[in-house]
GROMACS .gro file of C-alpha atoms in nm:
model
  488
    1MET     CA    1  12.847   9.560  10.951
    2PRO     CA    2  12.491   9.683  10.995
    3ARG     CA    3  12.442  10.058  11.002
    4THR     CA    4  12.381  10.229  11.335
    5SER     CA    5  12.058  10.429  11.394
    6GLY     CA    6  12.254  10.746  11.337
    7GLU     CA    7  12.378  10.629  11.003
    8ALA     CA    8  12.033  10.510  10.898
    9THR     CA    9  11.888  10.857  10.989
   10MET     CA   10  12.166  11.041  10.803
   11ASN     CA   11  12.109  10.836  10.486
   12ALA     CA   12  11.730  10.859  10.498
   13VAL     CA   13  11.570  10.918  10.165
   14LEU     CA   14  11.229  11.063  10.250
   15PRO     CA   15  11.329  11.364  10.463
   16HIS     CA   16  11.540  11.486  10.169
   17ALA     CA   17  11.254  11.417   9.911
   18PHE     CA   18  10.995  11.605  10.120
   19THR     CA   19  11.242  11.896  10.196
   20ASP     CA   20  11.312  11.939   9.831
   21ALA     CA   21  10.944  11.933   9.736
   22LEU     CA   22  10.838  12.173  10.014
   23ALA     CA   23  11.113  12.413   9.920
   24ARG     CA   24  11.042  12.408   9.542
   25HIS     CA   25  10.670  12.475   9.563
   26GLY     CA   26  10.676  12.742   9.839
   27ASP     CA   27  10.353  12.941   9.834
   28ARG     CA   28  10.141  12.689   9.645
   29VAL     CA   29   9.864  12.511   9.846
   30ALA     CA   30   9.989  12.184   9.975
   31VAL     CA   31   9.714  12.034  10.188
   32THR     CA   32   9.375  12.137  10.316
   33ASP     CA   33   9.096  11.997  10.534
   34PRO     CA   34   8.761  12.150  10.620
   35ASP     CA   35   8.927  12.358  10.896
   36ALA     CA   36   9.273  12.448  10.768
   37SER     CA   37   9.488  12.513  10.463
   38LEU     CA   38   9.868  12.500  10.444
   39SER     CA   39  10.097  12.611  10.172
   40TYR     CA   40  10.407  12.412  10.104
   41ALA     CA   41  10.616  12.667  10.300
   42GLU     CA   42  10.370  12.667  10.588
   43LEU     CA   43  10.363  12.283  10.598
   44ALA     CA   44  10.745  12.283  10.610
   45ASP     CA   45  10.756  12.533  10.899
   46ARG     CA   46  10.495  12.343  11.101
   47ALA     CA   47  10.656  12.002  11.034
   48ARG     CA   48  10.993  12.130  11.138
   49ALA     CA   49  10.860  12.283  11.457
   50ALA     CA   50  10.676  11.961  11.538
   51ALA     CA   51  10.991  11.759  11.470
   52ALA     CA   52  11.185  11.974  11.727
   53ARG     CA   53  10.920  11.876  11.983
   54LEU     CA   54  10.972  11.505  11.915
   55ALA     CA   55  11.351  11.507  11.909
   56PRO     CA   56  11.402  11.510  12.293
   57TYR     CA   57  11.217  11.181  12.318
   58GLY     CA   58  11.478  10.998  12.104
   59VAL     CA   59  11.585  10.645  12.201
   60ALA     CA   60  11.959  10.577  12.247
   61GLY     CA   61  12.090  10.331  11.995
   62ASP     CA   62  11.769  10.307  11.801
   63ARG     CA   63  11.538  10.529  11.598
   64LEU     CA   64  11.225  10.664  11.762
   65ARG     CA   65  10.917  10.462  11.670
   66ILE     CA   66  10.611  10.682  11.635
   67GLY     CA   67  10.255  10.547  11.576
   68LEU     CA   68  10.010  10.768  11.390
   69TYR     CA   69   9.656  10.681  11.486
   70ALA     CA   70   9.410  10.938  11.356
   71THR     CA   71   9.185  11.025  11.067
   72ASN     CA   72   9.288  11.237  10.774
   73SER     CA   73   9.374  11.608  10.844
   74THR     CA   74   9.637  11.864  10.782
   75ASP     CA   75   9.756  11.788  11.132
   76TYR     CA   76   9.802  11.419  11.032
   77VAL     CA   77  10.025  11.521  10.749
   78VAL     CA   78  10.226  11.749  10.983
   79GLY     CA   79  10.262  11.467  11.229
   80TYR     CA   80  10.382  11.227  10.951
   81LEU     CA   81  10.638  11.473  10.821
   82ALA     CA   82  10.753  11.573  11.169
   83ALA     CA   83  10.834  11.196  11.246
   84LEU     CA   84  11.043  11.172  10.931
   85PHE     CA   85  11.224  11.507  10.995
   86ALA     CA   86  11.294  11.395  11.353
   87GLY     CA   87  11.475  11.088  11.224
   88ALA     CA   88  11.198  10.873  11.360
   89VAL     CA   89  11.010  10.588  11.184
   90PRO     CA   90  10.632  10.652  11.147
   91PHE     CA   91  10.396  10.355  11.189
   92LEU     CA   92  10.065  10.437  11.010
   93ALA     CA   93   9.793  10.253  11.200
   94ASP     CA   94   9.438  10.246  11.054
   95SER     CA   95   9.220  10.464  11.273
   96ALA     CA   96   8.955  10.187  11.243
   97PHE     CA   97   9.172   9.955  11.453
   98GLY     CA   98   9.027   9.909  11.808
   99PRO     CA   99   9.209   9.906  12.139
  100PHE     CA  100   9.289   9.533  12.104
  101GLU     CA  101   9.470   9.562  11.779
  102LEU     CA  102   9.635   9.891  11.872
  103SER     CA  103   9.775   9.730  12.190
  104ARG     CA  104   9.913   9.441  11.978
  105ILE     CA  105  10.077   9.692  11.739
  106ALA     CA  106  10.240   9.880  12.025
  107GLU     CA  107  10.370   9.558  12.179
  108ASP     CA  108  10.476   9.381  11.859
  109CYS     CA  109  10.645   9.680  11.697
  110GLY     CA  110  10.795   9.850  12.008
  111LEU     CA  111  10.628  10.186  11.967
  112ASP     CA  112  10.775  10.469  12.170
  113LEU     CA  113  10.524  10.748  12.107
  114LEU     CA  114  10.170  10.770  11.965
  115ILE     CA  115  10.025  11.069  11.780
  116HIS     CA  116   9.645  11.041  11.819
  117ALA     CA  117   9.320  11.227  11.836
  118PRO     CA  118   9.258  11.352  12.202
  119ASP     CA  119   8.937  11.149  12.229
  120ALA     CA  120   9.077  10.824  12.089
  121ASP     CA  121   9.058  10.515  12.304
  122VAL     CA  122   9.423  10.469  12.374
  123GLU     CA  123   9.430  10.420  12.753
  124GLN     CA  124   9.549  10.058  12.725
  125VAL     CA  125   9.849  10.177  12.517
  126THR     CA  126   9.962  10.517  12.646
  127ALA     CA  127  10.140  10.608  12.974
  128GLU     CA  128  10.125  10.989  12.976
  129VAL     CA  129  10.049  11.284  12.750
  130LEU     CA  130  10.361  11.464  12.636
  131THR     CA  131  10.206  11.741  12.430
  132ALA     CA  132   9.861  11.842  12.326
  133GLY     CA  133   9.786  12.089  12.052
  134GLY     CA  134  10.060  12.340  11.968
  135GLU     CA  135  10.271  12.234  11.668
  136PHE     CA  136  10.050  11.921  11.632
  137GLY     CA  137   9.720  12.112  11.606
  138ALA     CA  138   9.425  11.907  11.724
  139LEU     CA  139   9.636  11.596  11.776
  140THR     CA  140   9.800  11.469  12.096
  141VAL     CA  141  10.140  11.309  12.142
  142SER     CA  142  10.161  11.048  12.414
  143ARG     CA  143  10.419  10.815  12.545
  144VAL     CA  144  10.353  10.447  12.488
  145ARG     CA  145  10.364  10.205  12.778
  146ARG     CA  146  10.682   9.999  12.783
  147SER     CA  147  10.653   9.629  12.703
  148ALA     CA  148  10.858   9.371  12.890
  149THR     CA  149  10.952   9.222  12.556
  150PRO     CA  150  11.235   9.395  12.364
  151PRO     CA  151  11.120   9.546  12.033
  152PRO     CA  152  11.215   9.368  11.719
  153PRO     CA  153  11.504   9.546  11.534
  154LEU     CA  154  11.419   9.744  11.229
  155LEU     CA  155  11.599   9.696  10.904
  156PRO     CA  156  11.860   9.974  10.854
  157GLY     CA  157  11.681  10.107  10.542
  158THR     CA  158  11.330  10.118  10.687
  159GLU     CA  159  11.175  10.467  10.694
  160VAL     CA  160  10.800  10.401  10.706
  161CYS     CA  161  10.582  10.113  10.840
  162ARG     CA  162  10.232  10.036  10.734
  163PHE     CA  163   9.986   9.753  10.830
  164THR     CA  164   9.785   9.490  10.657
  165SER     CA  165   9.533   9.258  10.819
  166GLY     CA  166   9.693   8.967  10.998
  167SER     CA  167   9.525   8.634  11.074
  168THR     CA  168   9.542   8.636  11.455
  169GLY     CA  169   9.424   8.980  11.549
  170ARG     CA  170   9.781   9.112  11.515
  171PRO     CA  171   9.809   9.325  11.200
  172ASN     CA  172  10.112   9.249  10.998
  173CYS     CA  173  10.359   9.544  11.005
  174ILE     CA  174  10.525   9.600  10.664
  175GLU     CA  175  10.862   9.769  10.662
  176PHE     CA  176  10.926   9.998  10.368
  177SER     CA  177  11.253  10.152  10.275
  178GLY     CA  178  11.263  10.520  10.186
  179THR     CA  179  11.367  10.421   9.836
  180ALA     CA  180  11.056  10.205   9.793
  181VAL     CA  181  10.820  10.483   9.915
  182LEU     CA  182  10.983  10.742   9.683
  183ALA     CA  183  10.968  10.501   9.389
  184ALA     CA  184  10.594  10.438   9.454
  185ALA     CA  185  10.532  10.817   9.447
  186ARG     CA  186  10.750  10.888   9.143
  187ASN     CA  187  10.613  10.602   8.942
  188TRP     CA  188  10.256  10.683   9.024
  189ALA     CA  189  10.295  11.042   8.924
  190GLU     CA  190  10.473  10.954   8.604
  191GLY     CA  191  10.238  10.669   8.517
  192THR     CA  192   9.917  10.868   8.572
  193GLY     CA  193  10.024  11.207   8.444
  194LEU     CA  194   9.998  11.382   8.794
  195SER     CA  195  10.101  11.746   8.764
  196ALA     CA  196  10.123  12.070   8.954
  197GLN     CA  197   9.782  12.170   8.822
  198ASP     CA  198   9.604  11.878   8.990
  199ARG     CA  199   9.391  11.917   9.301
  200ILE     CA  200   9.333  11.574   9.459
  201ALA     CA  201   9.025  11.511   9.664
  202CYS     CA  202   9.118  11.212   9.879
  203LEU     CA  203   8.855  11.019  10.054
  204ALA     CA  204   9.065  10.722  10.158
  205ALA     CA  205   9.262  10.710  10.480
  206LEU     CA  206   9.619  10.813  10.445
  207SER     CA  207   9.726  10.500  10.633
  208ASN     CA  208   9.575  10.294  10.349
  209GLY     CA  209   9.781  10.216  10.040
  210LEU     CA  210   9.521  10.373   9.808
  211ALA     CA  211   9.580  10.714   9.953
  212PHE     CA  212   9.932  10.671  10.085
  213ASN     CA  213  10.072  10.578   9.739
  214THR     CA  214   9.861  10.819   9.523
  215SER     CA  215   9.794  11.116   9.733
  216LEU     CA  216  10.075  11.200   9.980
  217LEU     CA  217  10.439  11.222   9.850
  218ALA     CA  218  10.310  11.151   9.499
  219ALA     CA  219  10.104  11.476   9.515
  220PHE     CA  220  10.387  11.682   9.668
  221LEU     CA  221  10.660  11.588   9.419
  222PRO     CA  222  10.504  11.780   9.123
  223GLY     CA  223  10.347  12.044   9.343
  224ALA     CA  224   9.981  11.936   9.327
  225SER     CA  225   9.744  12.009   9.619
  226LEU     CA  226   9.588  11.749   9.852
  227HIS     CA  227   9.247  11.799   9.987
  228LEU     CA  228   9.124  11.590  10.272
  229SER     CA  229   8.771  11.523  10.401
  230ARG     CA  230   8.667  11.467  10.759
  231GLY     CA  231   8.394  11.240  10.902
  232LEU     CA  232   8.202  10.970  10.727
  233PRO     CA  233   8.268  11.013  10.354
  234THR     CA  234   7.906  11.037  10.237
  235ALA     CA  235   7.799  11.138   9.884
  236SER     CA  236   7.703  11.484  10.010
  237ARG     CA  237   8.043  11.535  10.172
  238ILE     CA  238   8.223  11.432   9.853
  239VAL     CA  239   8.017  11.689   9.659
  240ARG     CA  240   8.096  11.962   9.905
  241LEU     CA  241   8.462  11.881   9.892
  242LEU     CA  242   8.480  11.878   9.510
  243GLU     CA  243   8.289  12.206   9.496
  244SER     CA  244   8.500  12.392   9.753
  245THR     CA  245   8.837  12.275   9.624
  246GLY     CA  246   8.781  12.263   9.245
  247ALA     CA  247   8.922  11.907   9.249
  248THR     CA  248   9.056  11.754   8.934
  249ARG     CA  249   9.106  11.403   9.077
  250LEU     CA  250   8.894  11.202   9.313
  251VAL     CA  251   9.049  10.912   9.504
  252ALA     CA  252   8.796  10.682   9.671
  253PHE     CA  253   8.694  10.322   9.736
  254PRO     CA  254   8.422  10.161   9.520
  255ALA     CA  255   8.158  10.193   9.794
  256LEU     CA  256   8.169  10.572   9.756
  257TYR     CA  257   8.113  10.556   9.385
  258GLU     CA  258   7.821  10.329   9.456
  259SER     CA  259   7.682  10.578   9.707
  260ILE     CA  260   7.704  10.861   9.452
  261VAL     CA  261   7.516  10.645   9.193
  262ARG     CA  262   7.246  10.550   9.448
  263ARG     CA  263   7.187  10.916   9.532
  264SER     CA  264   7.224  11.034   9.172
  265SER     CA  265   7.466  11.302   9.306
  266THR     CA  266   7.600  11.506   9.006
  267GLY     CA  267   7.708  11.835   9.159
  268GLY     CA  268   8.073  11.934   9.201
  269PHE     CA  269   8.218  11.719   8.924
  270THR     CA  270   8.270  11.992   8.666
  271GLY     CA  271   8.645  12.015   8.707
  272VAL     CA  272   8.710  11.648   8.784
  273ARG     CA  273   8.907  11.486   8.499
  274ALA     CA  274   8.967  11.145   8.667
  275ALA     CA  275   8.809  10.933   8.942
  276ILE     CA  276   9.042  10.672   9.077
  277SER     CA  277   8.903  10.350   9.227
  278SER     CA  278   9.088  10.064   9.406
  279GLY     CA  279   9.078   9.828   9.706
  280ALA     CA  280   8.787   9.618   9.578
  281PRO     CA  281   8.620   9.547   9.241
  282LEU     CA  282   8.401   9.824   9.108
  283ARG     CA  283   8.107   9.685   8.927
  284ASP     CA  284   8.067   9.770   8.562
  285SER     CA  285   7.711   9.892   8.608
  286VAL     CA  286   7.825  10.130   8.879
  287ARG     CA  287   8.116  10.255   8.673
  288GLU     CA  288   7.903  10.319   8.373
  289GLU     CA  289   7.623  10.491   8.564
  290PHE     CA  290   7.874  10.701   8.761
  291THR     CA  291   8.034  10.822   8.428
  292ARG     CA  292   7.683  10.879   8.281
  293LEU     CA  293   7.576  11.095   8.578
  294THR     CA  294   7.903  11.298   8.611
  295GLY     CA  295   8.083  11.275   8.278
  296VAL     CA  296   8.395  11.162   8.474
  297PRO     CA  297   8.572  10.837   8.368
  298VAL     CA  298   8.668  10.594   8.652
  299HIS     CA  299   9.028  10.476   8.636
  300ASN     CA  300   9.087  10.143   8.807
  301TYR     CA  301   9.406  10.106   9.000
  302TYR     CA  302   9.546   9.777   9.130
  303GLY     CA  303   9.793   9.752   9.412
  304VAL     CA  304   9.867   9.541   9.715
  305ALA     CA  305   9.987   9.660  10.050
  306GLU     CA  306  10.311   9.464  10.037
  307ALA     CA  307  10.411   9.577   9.677
  308GLY     CA  308  10.265   9.928   9.635
  309PRO     CA  309  10.081  10.061   9.331
  310LEU     CA  310  10.100   9.812   9.035
  311THR     CA  311   9.864   9.898   8.752
  312TYR     CA  312   9.664  10.199   8.622
  313ALA     CA  313   9.384  10.206   8.363
  314ALA     CA  314   9.461  10.522   8.177
  315ASP     CA  315   9.168  10.496   7.937
  316GLY     CA  316   8.901  10.473   8.215
  317ASP     CA  317   8.680  10.244   8.000
  318GLY     CA  318   8.647   9.979   8.273
  319THR     CA  319   8.795   9.696   8.076
  320GLY     CA  320   9.040   9.554   8.333
  321LEU     CA  321   9.264   9.711   8.589
  322GLY     CA  322   9.511   9.870   8.345
  323THR     CA  323   9.868   9.812   8.251
  324ALA     CA  324  10.178   9.792   8.469
  325LEU     CA  325  10.298  10.121   8.609
  326PRO     CA  326  10.663  10.218   8.569
  327GLY     CA  327  10.895  10.013   8.781
  328VAL     CA  328  10.653   9.718   8.797
  329GLU     CA  329  10.695   9.369   8.646
  330LEU     CA  330  10.363   9.173   8.633
  331ILE     CA  331  10.295   8.809   8.558
  332ALA     CA  332   9.955   8.645   8.567
  333ASP     CA  333   9.940   8.268   8.505
  334GLU     CA  334   9.816   7.946   8.665
  335GLN     CA  335  10.023   8.027   8.974
  336GLY     CA  336   9.828   8.350   9.020
  337VAL     CA  337   9.925   8.714   8.989
  338ARG     CA  338  10.296   8.775   9.081
  339VAL     CA  339  10.473   9.107   9.096
  340ARG     CA  340  10.811   9.264   9.132
  341SER     CA  341  10.813   9.636   9.192
  342GLU     CA  342  11.044   9.921   9.283
  343SER     CA  343  10.791  10.000   9.561
  344MET     CA  344  10.800   9.655   9.731
  345GLY     CA  345  10.798   9.627  10.104
  346SER     CA  346  11.101   9.461  10.279
  347ARG     CA  347  10.940   9.222  10.527
  348TYR     CA  348  10.683   9.198  10.811
  349LEU     CA  349  10.855   9.337  11.128
  350ASN     CA  350  10.629   9.137  11.362
  351ALA     CA  351  10.589   8.814  11.162
  352PRO     CA  352  10.935   8.674  11.076
  353GLY     CA  353  10.946   8.461  10.765
  354VAL     CA  354  10.582   8.519  10.661
  355PHE     CA  355  10.650   8.791  10.403
  356GLU     CA  356  10.950   8.591  10.264
  357GLU     CA  357  10.728   8.282  10.214
  358ARG     CA  358  10.527   8.477   9.957
  359ILE     CA  359  10.836   8.567   9.743
  360ASP     CA  360  10.913   8.318   9.462
  361ALA     CA  361  11.256   8.218   9.349
  362GLU     CA  362  11.271   8.511   9.105
  363GLY     CA  363  11.191   8.768   9.373
  364ARG     CA  364  10.830   8.820   9.276
  365TYR     CA  365  10.556   8.864   9.536
  366LEU     CA  366  10.262   8.623   9.524
  367THR     CA  367   9.959   8.854   9.560
  368GLY     CA  368   9.706   8.585   9.635
  369ASP     CA  369   9.491   8.709   9.334
  370GLN     CA  370   9.411   8.508   9.025
  371GLY     CA  371   9.391   8.671   8.689
  372HIS     CA  372   9.523   8.707   8.331
  373LEU     CA  373   9.675   8.961   8.099
  374VAL     CA  374   9.511   9.070   7.774
  375ASP     CA  375   9.743   9.301   7.567
  376GLY     CA  376   9.918   9.390   7.885
  377VAL     CA  377   9.595   9.482   8.068
  378LEU     CA  378   9.535   9.294   8.400
  379HIS     CA  379   9.197   9.124   8.453
  380LEU     CA  380   9.136   8.966   8.793
  381THR     CA  381   8.926   8.646   8.819
  382GLY     CA  382   8.937   8.550   9.187
  383ARG     CA  383   9.150   8.485   9.491
  384THR     CA  384   9.398   8.211   9.550
  385GLY     CA  385   9.360   8.274   9.930
  386ARG     CA  386   9.074   8.299  10.178
  387LEU     CA  387   9.077   8.662  10.257
  388VAL     CA  388   8.749   8.865  10.208
  389ASN     CA  389   8.782   9.209  10.051
  390VAL     CA  390   8.538   9.452  10.211
  391GLY     CA  391   8.566   9.816  10.110
  392GLY     CA  392   8.937   9.780  10.036
  393ARG     CA  393   9.020   9.607  10.364
  394LYS     CA  394   9.127   9.246  10.367
  395ILE     CA  395   8.956   9.035  10.632
  396ASP     CA  396   9.046   8.676  10.733
  397PRO     CA  397   8.702   8.507  10.798
  398ILE     CA  398   8.872   8.242  11.000
  399GLU     CA  399   8.998   8.504  11.248
  400VAL     CA  400   8.640   8.638  11.288
  401THR     CA  401   8.506   8.280  11.316
  402GLU     CA  402   8.745   8.201  11.605
  403VAL     CA  403   8.647   8.523  11.790
  404LEU     CA  404   8.273   8.437  11.760
  405ARG     CA  405   8.337   8.076  11.881
  406GLU     CA  406   8.490   8.222  12.203
  407ALA     CA  407   8.171   8.410  12.299
  408ALA     CA  408   7.965   8.259  12.580
  409GLY     CA  409   7.674   8.052  12.465
  410VAL     CA  410   7.812   7.998  12.112
  411LEU     CA  411   7.809   7.639  11.989
  412ASP     CA  412   7.969   7.697  11.653
  413ALA     CA  413   8.009   7.985  11.392
  414VAL     CA  414   8.112   8.041  11.037
  415ALA     CA  415   8.209   8.379  10.894
  416PHE     CA  416   8.212   8.413  10.515
  417GLU     CA  417   8.171   8.666  10.224
  418ALA     CA  418   7.820   8.754  10.119
  419GLU     CA  419   7.654   9.038   9.923
  420SER     CA  420   7.453   9.337  10.055
  421ARG     CA  421   7.127   9.422   9.890
  422HIS     CA  422   7.323   9.662   9.666
  423GLY     CA  423   7.544   9.378   9.548
  424GLU     CA  424   7.844   9.487   9.748
  425PRO     CA  425   8.072   9.235   9.922
  426ILE     CA  426   8.015   9.222  10.302
  427LEU     CA  427   8.127   8.997  10.583
  428ALA     CA  428   7.847   8.780  10.726
  429ALA     CA  429   7.840   8.517  10.994
  430VAL     CA  430   7.596   8.238  11.090
  431VAL     CA  431   7.617   8.146  11.449
  432ALA     CA  432   7.484   7.839  11.622
  433VAL     CA  433   7.387   7.937  11.987
  434GLY     CA  434   7.233   7.800  12.294
  435PRO     CA  435   7.018   8.009  12.532
  436GLY     CA  436   7.151   8.362  12.600
  437PRO     CA  437   7.334   8.513  12.309
  438THR     CA  438   7.180   8.777  12.084
  439ALA     CA  439   7.302   8.929  11.761
  440GLN     CA  440   7.373   9.252  11.957
  441SER     CA  441   7.565   9.073  12.237
  442LEU     CA  442   7.777   8.893  11.967
  443ARG     CA  443   7.848   9.222  11.796
  444SER     CA  444   7.969   9.368  12.125
  445HIS     CA  445   8.181   9.065  12.187
  446CYS     CA  446   8.346   9.110  11.844
  447SER     CA  447   8.389   9.484  11.887
  448ALA     CA  448   8.586   9.433  12.208
  449VAL     CA  449   8.841   9.225  12.020
  450LEU     CA  450   8.827   9.328  11.659
  451PRO     CA  451   8.834   9.660  11.471
  452SER     CA  452   8.496   9.777  11.353
  453PHE     CA  453   8.551   9.680  10.991
  454LYS     CA  454   8.599   9.309  11.099
  455VAL     CA  455   8.267   9.289  11.290
  456PRO     CA  456   8.019   9.102  11.061
  457SER     CA  457   7.767   9.328  10.885
  458VAL     CA  458   7.511   9.050  10.909
  459LEU     CA  459   7.481   8.804  11.197
  460HIS     CA  460   7.227   8.526  11.173
  461LEU     CA  461   7.158   8.294  11.473
  462VAL     CA  462   7.059   7.932  11.423
  463ASP     CA  463   7.036   7.611  11.630
  464ARG     CA  464   7.308   7.438  11.428
  465ILE     CA  465   7.536   7.504  11.136
  466PRO     CA  466   7.435   7.322  10.810
  467VAL     CA  467   7.712   7.098  10.677
  468ASN     CA  468   7.791   6.921  10.353
  469SER     CA  469   7.825   6.543  10.285
  470ILE     CA  470   8.175   6.535  10.442
  471GLY     CA  471   8.072   6.728  10.753
  472LYS     CA  472   8.211   7.069  10.660
  473PRO     CA  473   7.999   7.380  10.677
  474SER     CA  474   7.810   7.434  10.355
  475VAL     CA  475   7.873   7.793  10.250
  476GLU     CA  476   7.606   7.755   9.980
  477ARG     CA  477   7.340   7.660  10.240
  478LEU     CA  478   7.464   7.933  10.467
  479ARG     CA  479   7.413   8.190  10.203
  480ARG     CA  480   7.061   8.057  10.133
  481LEU     CA  481   6.988   8.083  10.503
  482LEU     CA  482   7.084   8.449  10.492
  483ALA     CA  483   6.884   8.513  10.181
  484ASP     CA  484   6.575   8.351  10.332
  485ALA     CA  485   6.614   8.542  10.654
  486GLN     CA  486   6.652   8.881  10.471
  487SER     CA  487   6.349   8.818  10.248
  488ASN     CA  488   6.121   8.743  10.543
   0.00000   0.00000   0.00000
């Protein structure tokens, strides 16, 4: 018989893991942001008090489902722990999701409450404010509007849900057991030598796997400190964060390392022993120049949302993405990169059967990446799928194309991967239009439906889409069109 919600809560893994870590490390600094600093003991007290505020809103016969929709802060960490301590399941939504995607998440996943910034655009989703400030600091807790559709049941072992880009404007919700989340943290700490002396400057959103797996529970297990930035993570903000915290580790996406290199920013790196990069390929020239400027090696890390952290390049020499972390089995052959890990997700809550279709007969997850192993080191060579990787976020260009085609005055459209003038991957679109549409009006149309990171960085308007000999859009000619337009 399946466990009841009460049994699932009683047997939860993560509340016990966090309780133990918070108690063991007491007065050590646990987490900071530009406005606040909490010791492990203070974080425990605040999270417990916040959990008590959530408890009365529990749902009979089911666990409370709480969406977290905010940028990084100490308050975010308090909200996350409070949800776990209250026996609820936190759903970590990317703060870049717009109202359209947030409403789909609330409906598809049956959210009960939403923890969010007070100025967040959540009117389509929330019914009333339950608490503002207090134990949740600058964040607000609101009740989510009830959907007429019953929520899909959670698996008994699910303790955290995170999201990856879907193909229909509905982000896929990945269910993770507490055992998987704890394994990801333990294996990352062991595999990368994370210790109590480390101070982690984290520039990636905690809702993203790069930060969630490397900088949350993974930091707290050995008693390290986690330092969060706020606002757009520019090169100058990074330097200020490093200088103010004495960080020993930097966790960021490739675009930030490229920004540091472009600005020749060298301050603040004296104590940094390792810079960790993931989410998208980091060009060798950028890695080499970053290390030349700062003296800090860049350690590549490979992971996928559904399977957690998978490899780590301990030597930081840039030759590949490193070897498998503890608890990871990795295969790279003509079928692509396939993995089996202790940190694997269980399924997509809101897309039955889709996750399972990507598991082979031996229980390995098909990542969609192509690559090969050399002496155990993973080297990626391409994608087996169609997703575009922009700044660590996977975007389905077909989804964006369909949204553009729905705009008034659009005759046809094609979204595809291109390169910025700095050589970074971006999402571009060429749109055939009649009278009326402008690039700005099309951006506004996309922004009303898609999160900001899915709005094409470059929009080029034409009379017709160039096609190849069999009548399909010619991506090569589309890229030439963009190049010609940008050179004029």
